[in-house]
GROMACS .gro file of C-alpha atoms in nm:
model
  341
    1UNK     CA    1  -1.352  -1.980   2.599
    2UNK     CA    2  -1.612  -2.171   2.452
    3UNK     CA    3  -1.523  -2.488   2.275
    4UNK     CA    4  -1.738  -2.735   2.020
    5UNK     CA    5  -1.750  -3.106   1.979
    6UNK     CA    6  -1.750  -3.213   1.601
    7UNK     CA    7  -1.993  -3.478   1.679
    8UNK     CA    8  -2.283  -3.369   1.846
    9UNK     CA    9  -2.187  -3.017   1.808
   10UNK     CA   10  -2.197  -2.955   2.215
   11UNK     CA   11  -2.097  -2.610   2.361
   12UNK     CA   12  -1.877  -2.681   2.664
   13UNK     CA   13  -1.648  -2.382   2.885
   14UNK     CA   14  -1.321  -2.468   3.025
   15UNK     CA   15  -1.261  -2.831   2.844
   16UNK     CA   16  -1.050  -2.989   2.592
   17UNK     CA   17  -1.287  -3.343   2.586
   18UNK     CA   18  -1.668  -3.380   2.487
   19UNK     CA   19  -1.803  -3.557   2.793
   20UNK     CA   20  -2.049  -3.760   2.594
   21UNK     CA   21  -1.842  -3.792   2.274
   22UNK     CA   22  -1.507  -3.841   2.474
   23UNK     CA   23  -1.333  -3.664   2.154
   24UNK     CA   24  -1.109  -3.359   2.138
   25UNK     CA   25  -1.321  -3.032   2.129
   26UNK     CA   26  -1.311  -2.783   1.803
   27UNK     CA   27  -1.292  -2.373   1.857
   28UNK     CA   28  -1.530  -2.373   1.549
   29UNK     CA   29  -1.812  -2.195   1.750
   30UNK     CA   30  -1.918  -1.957   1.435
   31UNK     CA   31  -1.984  -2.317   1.256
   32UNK     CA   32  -2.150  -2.528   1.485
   33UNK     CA   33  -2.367  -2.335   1.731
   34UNK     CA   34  -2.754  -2.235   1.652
   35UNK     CA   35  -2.868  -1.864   1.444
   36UNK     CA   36  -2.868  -1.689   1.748
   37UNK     CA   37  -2.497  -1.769   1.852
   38UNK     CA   38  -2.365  -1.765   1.511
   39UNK     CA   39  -2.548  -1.388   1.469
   40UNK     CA   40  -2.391  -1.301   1.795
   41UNK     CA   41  -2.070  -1.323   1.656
   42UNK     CA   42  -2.105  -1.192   1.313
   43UNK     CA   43  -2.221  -0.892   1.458
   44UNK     CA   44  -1.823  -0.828   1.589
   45UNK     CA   45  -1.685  -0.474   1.578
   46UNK     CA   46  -1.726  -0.349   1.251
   47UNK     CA   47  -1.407  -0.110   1.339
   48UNK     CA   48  -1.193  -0.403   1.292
   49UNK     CA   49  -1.345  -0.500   0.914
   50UNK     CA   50  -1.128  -0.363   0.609
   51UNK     CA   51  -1.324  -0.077   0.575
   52UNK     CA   52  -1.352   0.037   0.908
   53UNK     CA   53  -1.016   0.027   0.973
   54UNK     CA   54  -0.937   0.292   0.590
   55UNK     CA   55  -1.203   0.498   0.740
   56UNK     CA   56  -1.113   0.522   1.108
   57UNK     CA   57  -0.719   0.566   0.942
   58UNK     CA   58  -0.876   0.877   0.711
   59UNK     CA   59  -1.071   1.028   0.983
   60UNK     CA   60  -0.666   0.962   1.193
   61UNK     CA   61  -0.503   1.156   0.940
   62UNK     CA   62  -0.752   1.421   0.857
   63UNK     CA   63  -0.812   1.510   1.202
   64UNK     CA   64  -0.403   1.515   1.292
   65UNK     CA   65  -0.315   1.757   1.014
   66UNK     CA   66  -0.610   1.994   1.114
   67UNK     CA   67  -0.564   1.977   1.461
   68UNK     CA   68  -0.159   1.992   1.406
   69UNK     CA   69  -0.208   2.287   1.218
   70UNK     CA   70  -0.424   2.507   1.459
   71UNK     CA   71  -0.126   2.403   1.701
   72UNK     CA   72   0.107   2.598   1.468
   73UNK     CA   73  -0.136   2.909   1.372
   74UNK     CA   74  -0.236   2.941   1.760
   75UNK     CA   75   0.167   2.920   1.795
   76UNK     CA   76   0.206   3.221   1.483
   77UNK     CA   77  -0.037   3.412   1.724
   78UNK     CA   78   0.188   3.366   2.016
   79UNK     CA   79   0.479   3.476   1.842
   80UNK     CA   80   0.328   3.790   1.689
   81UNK     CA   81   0.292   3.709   1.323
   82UNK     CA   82  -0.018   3.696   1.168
   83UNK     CA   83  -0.128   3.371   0.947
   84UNK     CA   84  -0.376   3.576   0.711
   85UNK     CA   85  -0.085   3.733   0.576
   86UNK     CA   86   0.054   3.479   0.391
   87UNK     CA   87   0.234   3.321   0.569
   88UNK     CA   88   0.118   2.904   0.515
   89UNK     CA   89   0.187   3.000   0.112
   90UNK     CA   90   0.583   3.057   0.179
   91UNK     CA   91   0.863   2.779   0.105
   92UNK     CA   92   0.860   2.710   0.467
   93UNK     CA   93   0.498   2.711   0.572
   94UNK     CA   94   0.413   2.474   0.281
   95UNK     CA   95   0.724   2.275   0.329
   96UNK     CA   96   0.589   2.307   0.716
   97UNK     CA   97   0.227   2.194   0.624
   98UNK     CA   98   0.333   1.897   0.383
   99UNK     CA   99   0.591   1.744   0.714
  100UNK     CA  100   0.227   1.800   0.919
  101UNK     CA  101   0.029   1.568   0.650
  102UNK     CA  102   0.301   1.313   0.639
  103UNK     CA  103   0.348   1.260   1.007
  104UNK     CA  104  -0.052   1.218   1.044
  105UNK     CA  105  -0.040   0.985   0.733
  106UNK     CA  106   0.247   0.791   0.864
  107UNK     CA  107   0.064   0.787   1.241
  108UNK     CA  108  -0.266   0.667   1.050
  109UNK     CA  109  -0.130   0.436   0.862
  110UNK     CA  110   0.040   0.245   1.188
  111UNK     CA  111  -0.300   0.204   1.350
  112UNK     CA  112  -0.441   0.088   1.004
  113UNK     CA  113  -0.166  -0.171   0.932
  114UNK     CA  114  -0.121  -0.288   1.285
  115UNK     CA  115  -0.173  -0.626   1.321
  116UNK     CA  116  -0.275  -0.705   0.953
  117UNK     CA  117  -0.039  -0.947   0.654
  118UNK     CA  118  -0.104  -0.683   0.409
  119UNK     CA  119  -0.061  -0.356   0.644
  120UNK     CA  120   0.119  -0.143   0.365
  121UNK     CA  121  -0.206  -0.206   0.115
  122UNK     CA  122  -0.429  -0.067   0.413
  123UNK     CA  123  -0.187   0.206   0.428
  124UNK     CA  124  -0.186   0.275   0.086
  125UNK     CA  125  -0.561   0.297   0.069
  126UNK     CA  126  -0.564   0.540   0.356
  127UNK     CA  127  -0.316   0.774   0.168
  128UNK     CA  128  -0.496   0.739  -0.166
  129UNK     CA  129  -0.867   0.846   0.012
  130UNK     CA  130  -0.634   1.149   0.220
  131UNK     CA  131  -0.474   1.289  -0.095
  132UNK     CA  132  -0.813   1.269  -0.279
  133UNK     CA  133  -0.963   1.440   0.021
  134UNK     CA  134  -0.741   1.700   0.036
  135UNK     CA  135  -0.749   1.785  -0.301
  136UNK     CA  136  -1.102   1.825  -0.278
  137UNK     CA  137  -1.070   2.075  -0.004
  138UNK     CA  138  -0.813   2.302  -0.149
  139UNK     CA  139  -0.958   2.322  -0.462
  140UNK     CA  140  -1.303   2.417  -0.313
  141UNK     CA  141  -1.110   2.694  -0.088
  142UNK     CA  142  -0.880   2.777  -0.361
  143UNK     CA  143  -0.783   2.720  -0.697
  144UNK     CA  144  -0.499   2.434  -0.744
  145UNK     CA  145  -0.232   2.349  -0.991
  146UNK     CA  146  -0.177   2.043  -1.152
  147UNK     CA  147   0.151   1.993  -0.892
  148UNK     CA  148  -0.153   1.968  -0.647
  149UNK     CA  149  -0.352   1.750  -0.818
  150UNK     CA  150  -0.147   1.528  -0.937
  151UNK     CA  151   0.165   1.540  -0.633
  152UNK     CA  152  -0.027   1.517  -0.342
  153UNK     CA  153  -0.230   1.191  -0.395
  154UNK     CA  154   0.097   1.036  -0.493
  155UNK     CA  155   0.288   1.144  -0.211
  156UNK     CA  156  -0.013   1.042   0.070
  157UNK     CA  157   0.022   0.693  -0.069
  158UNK     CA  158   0.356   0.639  -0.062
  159UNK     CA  159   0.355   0.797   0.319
  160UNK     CA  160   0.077   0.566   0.371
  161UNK     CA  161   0.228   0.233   0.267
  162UNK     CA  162   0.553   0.319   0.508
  163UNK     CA  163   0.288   0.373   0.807
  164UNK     CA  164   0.114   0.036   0.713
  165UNK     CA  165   0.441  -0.111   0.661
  166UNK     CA  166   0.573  -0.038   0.978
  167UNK     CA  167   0.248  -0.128   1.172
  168UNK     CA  168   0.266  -0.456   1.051
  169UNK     CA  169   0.605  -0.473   1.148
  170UNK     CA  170   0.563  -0.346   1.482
  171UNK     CA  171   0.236  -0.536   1.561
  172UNK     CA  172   0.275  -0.829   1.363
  173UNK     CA  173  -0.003  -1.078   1.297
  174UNK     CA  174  -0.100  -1.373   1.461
  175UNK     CA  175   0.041  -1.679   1.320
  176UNK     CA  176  -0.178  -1.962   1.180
  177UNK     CA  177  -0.241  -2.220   1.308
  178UNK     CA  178  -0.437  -2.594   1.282
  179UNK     CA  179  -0.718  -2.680   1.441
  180UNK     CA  180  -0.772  -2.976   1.655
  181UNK     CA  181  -0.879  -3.237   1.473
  182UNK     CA  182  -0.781  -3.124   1.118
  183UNK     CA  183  -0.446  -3.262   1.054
  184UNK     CA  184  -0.386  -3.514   1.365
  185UNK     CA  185  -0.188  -3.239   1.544
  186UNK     CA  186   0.003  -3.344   1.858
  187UNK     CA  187  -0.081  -3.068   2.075
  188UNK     CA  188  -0.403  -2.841   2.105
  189UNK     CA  189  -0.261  -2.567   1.920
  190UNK     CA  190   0.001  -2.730   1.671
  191UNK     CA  191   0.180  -2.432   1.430
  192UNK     CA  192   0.153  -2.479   1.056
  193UNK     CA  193   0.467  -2.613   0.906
  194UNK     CA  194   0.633  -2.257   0.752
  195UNK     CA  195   0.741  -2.295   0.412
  196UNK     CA  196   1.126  -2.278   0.306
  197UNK     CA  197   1.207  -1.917   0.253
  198UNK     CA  198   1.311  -1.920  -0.179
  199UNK     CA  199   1.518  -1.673  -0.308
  200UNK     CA  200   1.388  -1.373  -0.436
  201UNK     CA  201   1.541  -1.409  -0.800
  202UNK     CA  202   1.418  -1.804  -0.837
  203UNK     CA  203   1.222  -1.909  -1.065
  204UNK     CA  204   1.137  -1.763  -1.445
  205UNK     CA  205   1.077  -1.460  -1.576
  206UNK     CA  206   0.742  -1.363  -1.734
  207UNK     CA  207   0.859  -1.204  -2.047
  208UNK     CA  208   0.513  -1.100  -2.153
  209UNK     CA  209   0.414  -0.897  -1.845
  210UNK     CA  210   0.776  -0.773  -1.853
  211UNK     CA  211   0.759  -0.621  -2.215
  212UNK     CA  212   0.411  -0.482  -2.138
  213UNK     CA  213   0.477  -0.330  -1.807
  214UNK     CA  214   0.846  -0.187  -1.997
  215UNK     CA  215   0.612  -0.085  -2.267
  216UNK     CA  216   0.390   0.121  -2.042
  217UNK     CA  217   0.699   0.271  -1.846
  218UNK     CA  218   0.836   0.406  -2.165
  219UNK     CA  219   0.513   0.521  -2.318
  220UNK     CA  220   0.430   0.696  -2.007
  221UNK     CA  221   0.775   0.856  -2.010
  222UNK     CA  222   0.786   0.940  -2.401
  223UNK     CA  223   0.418   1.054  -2.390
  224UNK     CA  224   0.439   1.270  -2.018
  225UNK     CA  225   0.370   1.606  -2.231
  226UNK     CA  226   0.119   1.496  -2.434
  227UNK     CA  227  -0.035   1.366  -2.138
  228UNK     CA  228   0.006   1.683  -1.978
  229UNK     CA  229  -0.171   1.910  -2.216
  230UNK     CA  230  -0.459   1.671  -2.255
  231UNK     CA  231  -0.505   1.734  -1.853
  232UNK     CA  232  -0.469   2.093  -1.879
  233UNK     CA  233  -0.715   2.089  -2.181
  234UNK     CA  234  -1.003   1.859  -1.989
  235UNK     CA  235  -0.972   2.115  -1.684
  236UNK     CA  236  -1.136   2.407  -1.891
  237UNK     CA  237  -0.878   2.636  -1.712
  238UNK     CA  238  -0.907   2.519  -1.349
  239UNK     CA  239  -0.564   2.374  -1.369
  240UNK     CA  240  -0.278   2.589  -1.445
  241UNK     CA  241   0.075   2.540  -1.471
  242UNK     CA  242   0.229   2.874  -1.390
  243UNK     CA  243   0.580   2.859  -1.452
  244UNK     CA  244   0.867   2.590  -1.661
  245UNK     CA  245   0.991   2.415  -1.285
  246UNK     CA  246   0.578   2.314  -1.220
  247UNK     CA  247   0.578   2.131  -1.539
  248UNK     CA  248   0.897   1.958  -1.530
  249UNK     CA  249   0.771   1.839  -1.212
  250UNK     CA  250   0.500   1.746  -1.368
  251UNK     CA  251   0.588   1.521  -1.594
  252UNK     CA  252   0.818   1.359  -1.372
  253UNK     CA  253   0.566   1.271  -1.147
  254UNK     CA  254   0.388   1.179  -1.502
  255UNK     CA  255   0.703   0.882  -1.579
  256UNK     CA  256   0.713   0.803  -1.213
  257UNK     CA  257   0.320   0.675  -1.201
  258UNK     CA  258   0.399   0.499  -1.517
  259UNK     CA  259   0.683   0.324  -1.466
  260UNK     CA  260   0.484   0.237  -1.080
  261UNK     CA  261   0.224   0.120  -1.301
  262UNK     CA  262   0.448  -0.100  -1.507
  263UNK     CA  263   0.640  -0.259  -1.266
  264UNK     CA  264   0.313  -0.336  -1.084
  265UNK     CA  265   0.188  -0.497  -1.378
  266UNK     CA  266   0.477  -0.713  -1.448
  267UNK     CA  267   0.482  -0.821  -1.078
  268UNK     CA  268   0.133  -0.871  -0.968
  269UNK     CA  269   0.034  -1.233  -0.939
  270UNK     CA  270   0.380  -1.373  -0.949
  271UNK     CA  271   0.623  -1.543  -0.697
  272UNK     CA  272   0.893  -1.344  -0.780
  273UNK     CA  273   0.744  -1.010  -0.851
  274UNK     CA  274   1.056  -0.855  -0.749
  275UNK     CA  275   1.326  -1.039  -0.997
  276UNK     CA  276   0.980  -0.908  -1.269
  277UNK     CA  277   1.044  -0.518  -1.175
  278UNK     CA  278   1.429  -0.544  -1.210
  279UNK     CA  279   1.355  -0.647  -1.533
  280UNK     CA  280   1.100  -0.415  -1.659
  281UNK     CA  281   1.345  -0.170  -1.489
  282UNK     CA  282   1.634  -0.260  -1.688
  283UNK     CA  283   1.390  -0.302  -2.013
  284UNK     CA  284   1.278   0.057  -1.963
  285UNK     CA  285   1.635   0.219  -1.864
  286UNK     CA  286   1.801   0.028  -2.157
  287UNK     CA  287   1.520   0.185  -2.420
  288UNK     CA  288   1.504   0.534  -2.192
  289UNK     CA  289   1.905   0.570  -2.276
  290UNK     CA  290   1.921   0.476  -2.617
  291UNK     CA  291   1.657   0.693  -2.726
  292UNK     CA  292   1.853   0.988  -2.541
  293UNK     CA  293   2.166   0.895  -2.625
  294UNK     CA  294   2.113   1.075  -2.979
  295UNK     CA  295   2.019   1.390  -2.846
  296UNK     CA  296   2.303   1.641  -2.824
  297UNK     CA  297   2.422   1.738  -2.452
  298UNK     CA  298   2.334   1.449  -2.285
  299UNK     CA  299   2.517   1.467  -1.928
  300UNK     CA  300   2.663   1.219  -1.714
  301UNK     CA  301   2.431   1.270  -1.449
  302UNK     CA  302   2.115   1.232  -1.692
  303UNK     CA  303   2.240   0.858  -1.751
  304UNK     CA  304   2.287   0.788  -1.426
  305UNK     CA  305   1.969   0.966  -1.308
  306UNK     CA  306   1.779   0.762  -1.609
  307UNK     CA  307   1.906   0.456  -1.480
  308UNK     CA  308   1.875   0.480  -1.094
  309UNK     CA  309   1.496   0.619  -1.131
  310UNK     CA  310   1.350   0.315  -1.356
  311UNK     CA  311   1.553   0.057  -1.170
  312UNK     CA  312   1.383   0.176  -0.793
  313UNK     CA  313   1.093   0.238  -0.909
  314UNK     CA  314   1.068  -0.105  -1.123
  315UNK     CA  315   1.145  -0.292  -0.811
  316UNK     CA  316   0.930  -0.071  -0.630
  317UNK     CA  317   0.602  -0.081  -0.807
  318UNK     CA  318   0.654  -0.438  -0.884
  319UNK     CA  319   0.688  -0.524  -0.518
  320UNK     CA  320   0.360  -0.309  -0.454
  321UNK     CA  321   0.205  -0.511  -0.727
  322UNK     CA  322   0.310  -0.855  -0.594
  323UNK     CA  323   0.177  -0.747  -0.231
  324UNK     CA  324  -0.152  -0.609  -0.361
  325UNK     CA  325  -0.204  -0.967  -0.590
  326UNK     CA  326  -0.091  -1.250  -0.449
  327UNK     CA  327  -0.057  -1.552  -0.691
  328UNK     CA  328  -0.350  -1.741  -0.612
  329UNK     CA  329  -0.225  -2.125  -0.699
  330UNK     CA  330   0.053  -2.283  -0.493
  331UNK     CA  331   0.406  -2.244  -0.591
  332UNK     CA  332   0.438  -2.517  -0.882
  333UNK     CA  333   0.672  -2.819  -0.769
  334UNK     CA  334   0.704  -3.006  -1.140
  335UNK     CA  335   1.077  -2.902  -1.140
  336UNK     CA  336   1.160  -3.062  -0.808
  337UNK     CA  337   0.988  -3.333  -0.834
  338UNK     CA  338   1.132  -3.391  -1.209
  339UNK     CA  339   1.459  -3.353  -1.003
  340UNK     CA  340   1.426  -3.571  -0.722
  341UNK     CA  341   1.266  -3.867  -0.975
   0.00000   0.00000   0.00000
């Protein structure tokens, strides 16, 4: 492994000391070598850039759900049915085909997340391009409903973020670490002092991206019809909603998107994104249920299904929000410090 001396800027194999410097040598070799080195190693494997790792994880999943489904037609042959004849557009083949697309999503999103700090947002963007993708497909074979359109993107990504989630779990990433000769470190490789894990709930609550992201939640909710139509009315006919159960479903996938989007809004660029989607959860569930309340035959289960729904997915999306933006400024200390003075 080549090392660097922060003096004279010497390339030296197999040392820890500069012989003509007598100081402790830097791994710093992208910074201090000539063009030629320093092109060398830009020039690394552009599989392992963001991009090449969301299109190697689309090609993954793509080529998994093909390849898993000529498994299962060549095994239809075998057992003397025939696949032209319907058979992929029952309850089981497309309950068969979507457990196909999820396992290659969930597969593709490993290797995409593997090794990464933010492996469920490289998952995430693998599902989004594989819905899209699919979509695409189907409705050039055959024409799709808005179930299709507007279910299958949303269910890649959340498939997606699991398989980059657990990558990152499984392969974890390499800690950080100083550099010789940055912070006096007593050892070649000296660890970077952790920071004291905080509560989840600490610290205060941004009541203006809370009432906005509540705001969008409930207007997304309110308005899921409206929004509906306008779809249907922009497709010129290409999307159809054929019976009452595909637009119920719909619409709930209509409130779930914006209550995601909410949440995510509330929590993105905080420190405690997730105490910021309980919030805009229990914003939205509170208006949700007192809006409904009025209405004549409200059940017990309605209530409870109200509630449960804008809680999760508050402290869902907002968590998805806080991973995907990261505060950018350092936790602020005033209050300690006020306390400790």
């Amino acid at each position: 492994m080549a090392m660097v001396c922060p003096r004279c800027n010497g390339c030296f194999e197999q040392r820890w000391t500069c012989p003509a410097c007598n100081v402790r040598l830097s791994f710093q070799a992208a910074r201090s070598r000539g063009g030629a080195a320093r092109a060398a190693d830009s020039a690394g494997p552009w599989q392992q850039t963001p991009w090449g790792r969301i299109f190697f994880g689309v090609v993954l999943a793509q080529g998994l759900y093909y390849g898993l489904r000529q498994l299962c037609t060549a095994g239809l042959l075998a057992g003397g049915d025939d696949p032209s004849a319907g058979v992929w557009s029952t309850l089981l083949g497309l309950l068969l085909l979507q457990g196909i697309q999820a396992l290659g999503l969930l597969v593709a999103g490993v290797f995409s997340g593997a090794g990464q700090r933010q492996g469920i947002v490289f998952g995430a963007v693998v599902g989004v391009w594989n819905g899209v993708l699919s979509v695409a497909v189907q409705s050039a074979v055959a024409n799709h409903t808005a179930v299709t359109l507007l279910g299958q993107p949303i269910l890649h990504t959340a498939f997606g973020a699991f398989g980059g989630f657990l990558g990152s779990c499984i392969w974890r990433p390499l800690p950080l670490i100083a550099l010789p000769g940055t912070a006096k470190p007593s050892s070649p490789l000296t660890p970077v002092a952790t920071k004291p894990r905080t509560s989840l709930f600490s610290g205060s609550i941004a009541w203006g991206r809370v009432l906005a992201g509540a705001a969008l939640a409930v207007g997304g909710t309110l308005w899921a019809n409206v929004i509906l139509e306008l779809v249907l009315d922009a497709s010129d006919g290409k999307l159809t909603v054929d019976n009452h159960l595909q637009a119920r479903l719909v619409t709930w996938e209509v409130t779930a998107v914006a209550t995601l989007a909410g949440a995510a809004v509330a929590g993105a660029c905080t420190f405690n994104s997730i105490k910021q989607g309980l919030c805009v959860g229990v914003t939205a569930a509170a208006v949700l249920l007192g809006l409904r309340l009025g209405a004549p035959g409200l059940a017990l289960h309605d209530v409870v299904l109200t509630g449960a729904t804008a809680l999760c997915l508050g402290v869902a999306g907002a968590w998805f929000g806080g991973s995907l933006f990261p505060p950018l400024a350092p936790k602020p200390k005033g209050k300690k410090i006020a306390e400790a003075a």
